[in-house]
């Protein structure tokens, strides 16, 4: 399946779907595939992307299409990240906030335990999320500057 075939397939699915969540998944796929179509890839890289699209089995999904296409979108984004070091917009920010909250809980329990327990944990989560947000935004801007954002 070529990139243009996949874009046309998802546009058709988007127009046929009535559920807002399915339409959103289709729009995410269309946006991702359109941005890939605009990039300059070698023939071997294009064949690799097309092979991955074929491996996802997008033409004949099972009954639960939203779950299937969400999983396929995640797998395809993981493939792009592993093969071409391409990330989606806001990827590092999401990861930074999540990791910051996790480490913030630990920081709140261990270091800020001299305060009331719940106050220490909430301060730790807040501080961790802010630090993760700052680091994630910095990494996102670096990825954007180097052209690795799809």
PDB file of C-alpha atoms in Angstrom:
ATOM      1  CA  UNK A   1       0.000   0.000   0.000  1.00  0.00           C
ATOM      2  CA  UNK A   2       1.499   3.311  -1.066  1.00  0.00           C
ATOM      3  CA  UNK A   3       1.266   6.430   1.053  1.00  0.00           C
ATOM      4  CA  UNK A   4      -1.290   7.975  -1.286  1.00  0.00           C
ATOM      5  CA  UNK A   5      -3.412   4.799  -1.213  1.00  0.00           C
ATOM      6  CA  UNK A   6      -3.360   4.850   2.575  1.00  0.00           C
ATOM      7  CA  UNK A   7      -4.343   8.530   2.670  1.00  0.00           C
ATOM      8  CA  UNK A   8      -7.243   7.846   0.298  1.00  0.00           C
ATOM      9  CA  UNK A   9      -8.292   4.821   2.381  1.00  0.00           C
ATOM     10  CA  UNK A  10      -8.442   6.875   5.569  1.00  0.00           C
ATOM     11  CA  UNK A  11     -10.262   9.748   3.862  1.00  0.00           C
ATOM     12  CA  UNK A  12     -12.874   7.234   2.710  1.00  0.00           C
ATOM     13  CA  UNK A  13     -13.137   5.789   6.240  1.00  0.00           C
ATOM     14  CA  UNK A  14     -13.423   9.294   7.675  1.00  0.00           C
ATOM     15  CA  UNK A  15     -16.321  10.163   5.393  1.00  0.00           C
ATOM     16  CA  UNK A  16     -18.119   6.856   6.111  1.00  0.00           C
ATOM     17  CA  UNK A  17     -17.672   6.942   9.889  1.00  0.00           C
ATOM     18  CA  UNK A  18     -20.287   8.414  12.212  1.00  0.00           C
ATOM     19  CA  UNK A  19     -18.413   8.158  15.512  1.00  0.00           C
ATOM     20  CA  UNK A  20     -16.357  11.182  16.510  1.00  0.00           C
ATOM     21  CA  UNK A  21     -13.581   9.027  18.013  1.00  0.00           C
ATOM     22  CA  UNK A  22     -13.140   7.033  14.789  1.00  0.00           C
ATOM     23  CA  UNK A  23     -13.056  10.234  12.756  1.00  0.00           C
ATOM     24  CA  UNK A  24     -10.324  11.604  15.039  1.00  0.00           C
ATOM     25  CA  UNK A  25      -8.185   8.474  14.571  1.00  0.00           C
ATOM     26  CA  UNK A  26      -8.621   8.717  10.800  1.00  0.00           C
ATOM     27  CA  UNK A  27      -7.633  12.400  10.860  1.00  0.00           C
ATOM     28  CA  UNK A  28      -4.514  11.570  12.899  1.00  0.00           C
ATOM     29  CA  UNK A  29      -3.533   8.925  10.341  1.00  0.00           C
ATOM     30  CA  UNK A  30      -4.207  11.309   7.436  1.00  0.00           C
ATOM     31  CA  UNK A  31      -2.113  14.062   9.050  1.00  0.00           C
ATOM     32  CA  UNK A  32       0.770  11.657   9.730  1.00  0.00           C
ATOM     33  CA  UNK A  33       0.717  10.110   6.266  1.00  0.00           C
ATOM     34  CA  UNK A  34       0.404  13.514   4.540  1.00  0.00           C
ATOM     35  CA  UNK A  35       3.431  14.858   6.374  1.00  0.00           C
ATOM     36  CA  UNK A  36       5.377  11.726   5.408  1.00  0.00           C
ATOM     37  CA  UNK A  37       4.304  12.150   1.795  1.00  0.00           C
ATOM     38  CA  UNK A  38       5.785  15.684   1.754  1.00  0.00           C
ATOM     39  CA  UNK A  39       9.185  14.550   3.078  1.00  0.00           C
ATOM     40  CA  UNK A  40      12.048  13.466   0.848  1.00  0.00           C
ATOM     41  CA  UNK A  41      12.809   9.780   1.381  1.00  0.00           C
ATOM     42  CA  UNK A  42      14.972   7.444  -0.646  1.00  0.00           C
ATOM     43  CA  UNK A  43      13.319   4.634  -2.588  1.00  0.00           C
ATOM     44  CA  UNK A  44      14.417   2.071  -0.006  1.00  0.00           C
ATOM     45  CA  UNK A  45      12.939   4.134   2.834  1.00  0.00           C
ATOM     46  CA  UNK A  46       9.646   4.539   0.966  1.00  0.00           C
ATOM     47  CA  UNK A  47       9.522   0.785   0.357  1.00  0.00           C
ATOM     48  CA  UNK A  48      10.136   0.227   4.076  1.00  0.00           C
ATOM     49  CA  UNK A  49       7.284   2.557   5.022  1.00  0.00           C
ATOM     50  CA  UNK A  50       4.969   0.920   2.485  1.00  0.00           C
ATOM     51  CA  UNK A  51       5.930  -2.532   3.767  1.00  0.00           C
ATOM     52  CA  UNK A  52       5.097  -1.425   7.308  1.00  0.00           C
ATOM     53  CA  UNK A  53       1.712  -0.113   6.141  1.00  0.00           C
ATOM     54  CA  UNK A  54       1.037  -3.478   4.501  1.00  0.00           C
ATOM     55  CA  UNK A  55       2.085  -5.307   7.669  1.00  0.00           C
ATOM     56  CA  UNK A  56      -0.429  -3.316   9.724  1.00  0.00           C
ATOM     57  CA  UNK A  57      -3.308  -4.771   7.674  1.00  0.00           C
ATOM     58  CA  UNK A  58      -5.245  -1.539   7.340  1.00  0.00           C
ATOM     59  CA  UNK A  59      -7.488  -2.701   4.495  1.00  0.00           C
ATOM     60  CA  UNK A  60      -9.488  -5.343   6.387  1.00  0.00           C
ATOM     61  CA  UNK A  61      -9.752  -4.405  10.079  1.00  0.00           C
ATOM     62  CA  UNK A  62     -11.809  -6.391  12.619  1.00  0.00           C
ATOM     63  CA  UNK A  63     -15.128  -5.174  14.031  1.00  0.00           C
ATOM     64  CA  UNK A  64     -13.663  -2.854  16.691  1.00  0.00           C
ATOM     65  CA  UNK A  65     -12.171  -0.408  14.206  1.00  0.00           C
ATOM     66  CA  UNK A  66     -11.354   2.406  16.630  1.00  0.00           C
ATOM     67  CA  UNK A  67      -9.241   0.196  18.890  1.00  0.00           C
ATOM     68  CA  UNK A  68      -7.603  -1.506  15.906  1.00  0.00           C
ATOM     69  CA  UNK A  69      -6.679   1.759  14.182  1.00  0.00           C
ATOM     70  CA  UNK A  70      -5.457   3.310  17.451  1.00  0.00           C
ATOM     71  CA  UNK A  71      -3.151   0.323  17.936  1.00  0.00           C
ATOM     72  CA  UNK A  72      -2.037   0.495  14.297  1.00  0.00           C
ATOM     73  CA  UNK A  73      -1.321   4.227  14.637  1.00  0.00           C
ATOM     74  CA  UNK A  74       0.779   3.623  17.759  1.00  0.00           C
ATOM     75  CA  UNK A  75       2.711   0.821  16.045  1.00  0.00           C
ATOM     76  CA  UNK A  76       3.324   2.953  12.968  1.00  0.00           C
ATOM     77  CA  UNK A  77       4.547   5.894  15.087  1.00  0.00           C
ATOM     78  CA  UNK A  78       6.866   3.513  16.953  1.00  0.00           C
ATOM     79  CA  UNK A  79       8.203   2.236  13.623  1.00  0.00           C
ATOM     80  CA  UNK A  80       8.876   5.797  12.421  1.00  0.00           C
ATOM     81  CA  UNK A  81      10.622   6.611  15.694  1.00  0.00           C
ATOM     82  CA  UNK A  82      12.796   3.494  15.568  1.00  0.00           C
ATOM     83  CA  UNK A  83      13.596   3.502  11.842  1.00  0.00           C
ATOM     84  CA  UNK A  84      13.863   7.208  11.010  1.00  0.00           C
ATOM     85  CA  UNK A  85      14.080   8.926  14.433  1.00  0.00           C
ATOM     86  CA  UNK A  86      10.866  10.811  13.607  1.00  0.00           C
ATOM     87  CA  UNK A  87       8.543  11.850  16.431  1.00  0.00           C
ATOM     88  CA  UNK A  88       5.140  13.424  16.584  1.00  0.00           C
ATOM     89  CA  UNK A  89       4.570  16.951  17.824  1.00  0.00           C
ATOM     90  CA  UNK A  90       4.650  17.119  21.625  1.00  0.00           C
ATOM     91  CA  UNK A  91       6.121  13.618  22.066  1.00  0.00           C
ATOM     92  CA  UNK A  92       8.919  14.629  24.414  1.00  0.00           C
ATOM     93  CA  UNK A  93       6.642  16.963  26.383  1.00  0.00           C
ATOM     94  CA  UNK A  94       4.224  14.117  27.094  1.00  0.00           C
ATOM     95  CA  UNK A  95       7.057  11.834  28.104  1.00  0.00           C
ATOM     96  CA  UNK A  96       8.662  14.527  30.259  1.00  0.00           C
ATOM     97  CA  UNK A  97       5.478  15.316  32.165  1.00  0.00           C
ATOM     98  CA  UNK A  98       4.803  11.622  32.785  1.00  0.00           C
ATOM     99  CA  UNK A  99       8.310  10.875  33.967  1.00  0.00           C
ATOM    100  CA  UNK A 100       8.393  14.091  35.989  1.00  0.00           C
ATOM    101  CA  UNK A 101       5.221  13.110  37.842  1.00  0.00           C
ATOM    102  CA  UNK A 102       6.628   9.655  38.547  1.00  0.00           C
ATOM    103  CA  UNK A 103       9.925  10.900  39.884  1.00  0.00           C
ATOM    104  CA  UNK A 104       8.127  13.756  41.626  1.00  0.00           C
ATOM    105  CA  UNK A 105       6.167  11.277  43.734  1.00  0.00           C
ATOM    106  CA  UNK A 106       9.399   9.631  44.806  1.00  0.00           C
ATOM    107  CA  UNK A 107      10.984  13.006  45.480  1.00  0.00           C
ATOM    108  CA  UNK A 108       7.937  14.056  47.510  1.00  0.00           C
ATOM    109  CA  UNK A 109       7.971  10.886  49.609  1.00  0.00           C
ATOM    110  CA  UNK A 110      11.704  10.812  50.257  1.00  0.00           C
ATOM    111  CA  UNK A 111      12.853  14.438  50.399  1.00  0.00           C
ATOM    112  CA  UNK A 112       9.720  16.391  51.235  1.00  0.00           C
ATOM    113  CA  UNK A 113       8.528  13.973  53.917  1.00  0.00           C
ATOM    114  CA  UNK A 114       9.273  16.494  56.656  1.00  0.00           C
ATOM    115  CA  UNK A 115       6.106  18.302  55.552  1.00  0.00           C
ATOM    116  CA  UNK A 116       2.762  16.638  55.991  1.00  0.00           C
ATOM    117  CA  UNK A 117       2.830  13.452  53.891  1.00  0.00           C
ATOM    118  CA  UNK A 118       0.172  14.516  51.357  1.00  0.00           C
ATOM    119  CA  UNK A 119       1.646  18.008  51.054  1.00  0.00           C
ATOM    120  CA  UNK A 120       5.096  16.566  50.330  1.00  0.00           C
ATOM    121  CA  UNK A 121       3.732  14.221  47.680  1.00  0.00           C
ATOM    122  CA  UNK A 122       1.684  16.939  45.967  1.00  0.00           C
ATOM    123  CA  UNK A 123       4.634  19.354  45.992  1.00  0.00           C
ATOM    124  CA  UNK A 124       6.865  16.606  44.597  1.00  0.00           C
ATOM    125  CA  UNK A 125       4.440  15.825  41.792  1.00  0.00           C
ATOM    126  CA  UNK A 126       4.099  19.514  40.932  1.00  0.00           C
ATOM    127  CA  UNK A 127       7.837  20.157  40.924  1.00  0.00           C
ATOM    128  CA  UNK A 128       8.514  16.979  38.933  1.00  0.00           C
ATOM    129  CA  UNK A 129       5.900  17.808  36.327  1.00  0.00           C
ATOM    130  CA  UNK A 130       7.225  21.338  35.857  1.00  0.00           C
ATOM    131  CA  UNK A 131      10.798  20.095  35.459  1.00  0.00           C
ATOM    132  CA  UNK A 132       9.616  17.361  33.054  1.00  0.00           C
ATOM    133  CA  UNK A 133       7.615  19.912  31.087  1.00  0.00           C
ATOM    134  CA  UNK A 134      10.624  22.208  30.719  1.00  0.00           C
ATOM    135  CA  UNK A 135      12.925  19.387  29.631  1.00  0.00           C
ATOM    136  CA  UNK A 136      10.308  17.941  27.261  1.00  0.00           C
ATOM    137  CA  UNK A 137       9.631  21.296  25.615  1.00  0.00           C
ATOM    138  CA  UNK A 138      13.375  21.788  25.153  1.00  0.00           C
ATOM    139  CA  UNK A 139      13.731  18.368  23.503  1.00  0.00           C
ATOM    140  CA  UNK A 140      10.666  19.042  21.322  1.00  0.00           C
ATOM    141  CA  UNK A 141      12.166  22.323  20.112  1.00  0.00           C
ATOM    142  CA  UNK A 142      15.463  20.570  19.331  1.00  0.00           C
ATOM    143  CA  UNK A 143      13.620  17.867  17.367  1.00  0.00           C
ATOM    144  CA  UNK A 144      11.651  20.538  15.494  1.00  0.00           C
ATOM    145  CA  UNK A 145      14.831  22.432  14.643  1.00  0.00           C
ATOM    146  CA  UNK A 146      16.518  19.303  13.306  1.00  0.00           C
ATOM    147  CA  UNK A 147      13.449  18.375  11.216  1.00  0.00           C
ATOM    148  CA  UNK A 148      12.579  15.158  13.046  1.00  0.00           C
ATOM    149  CA  UNK A 149       8.954  16.079  13.817  1.00  0.00           C
ATOM    150  CA  UNK A 150       6.226  14.655  11.613  1.00  0.00           C
TER     151      UNK A 150
END
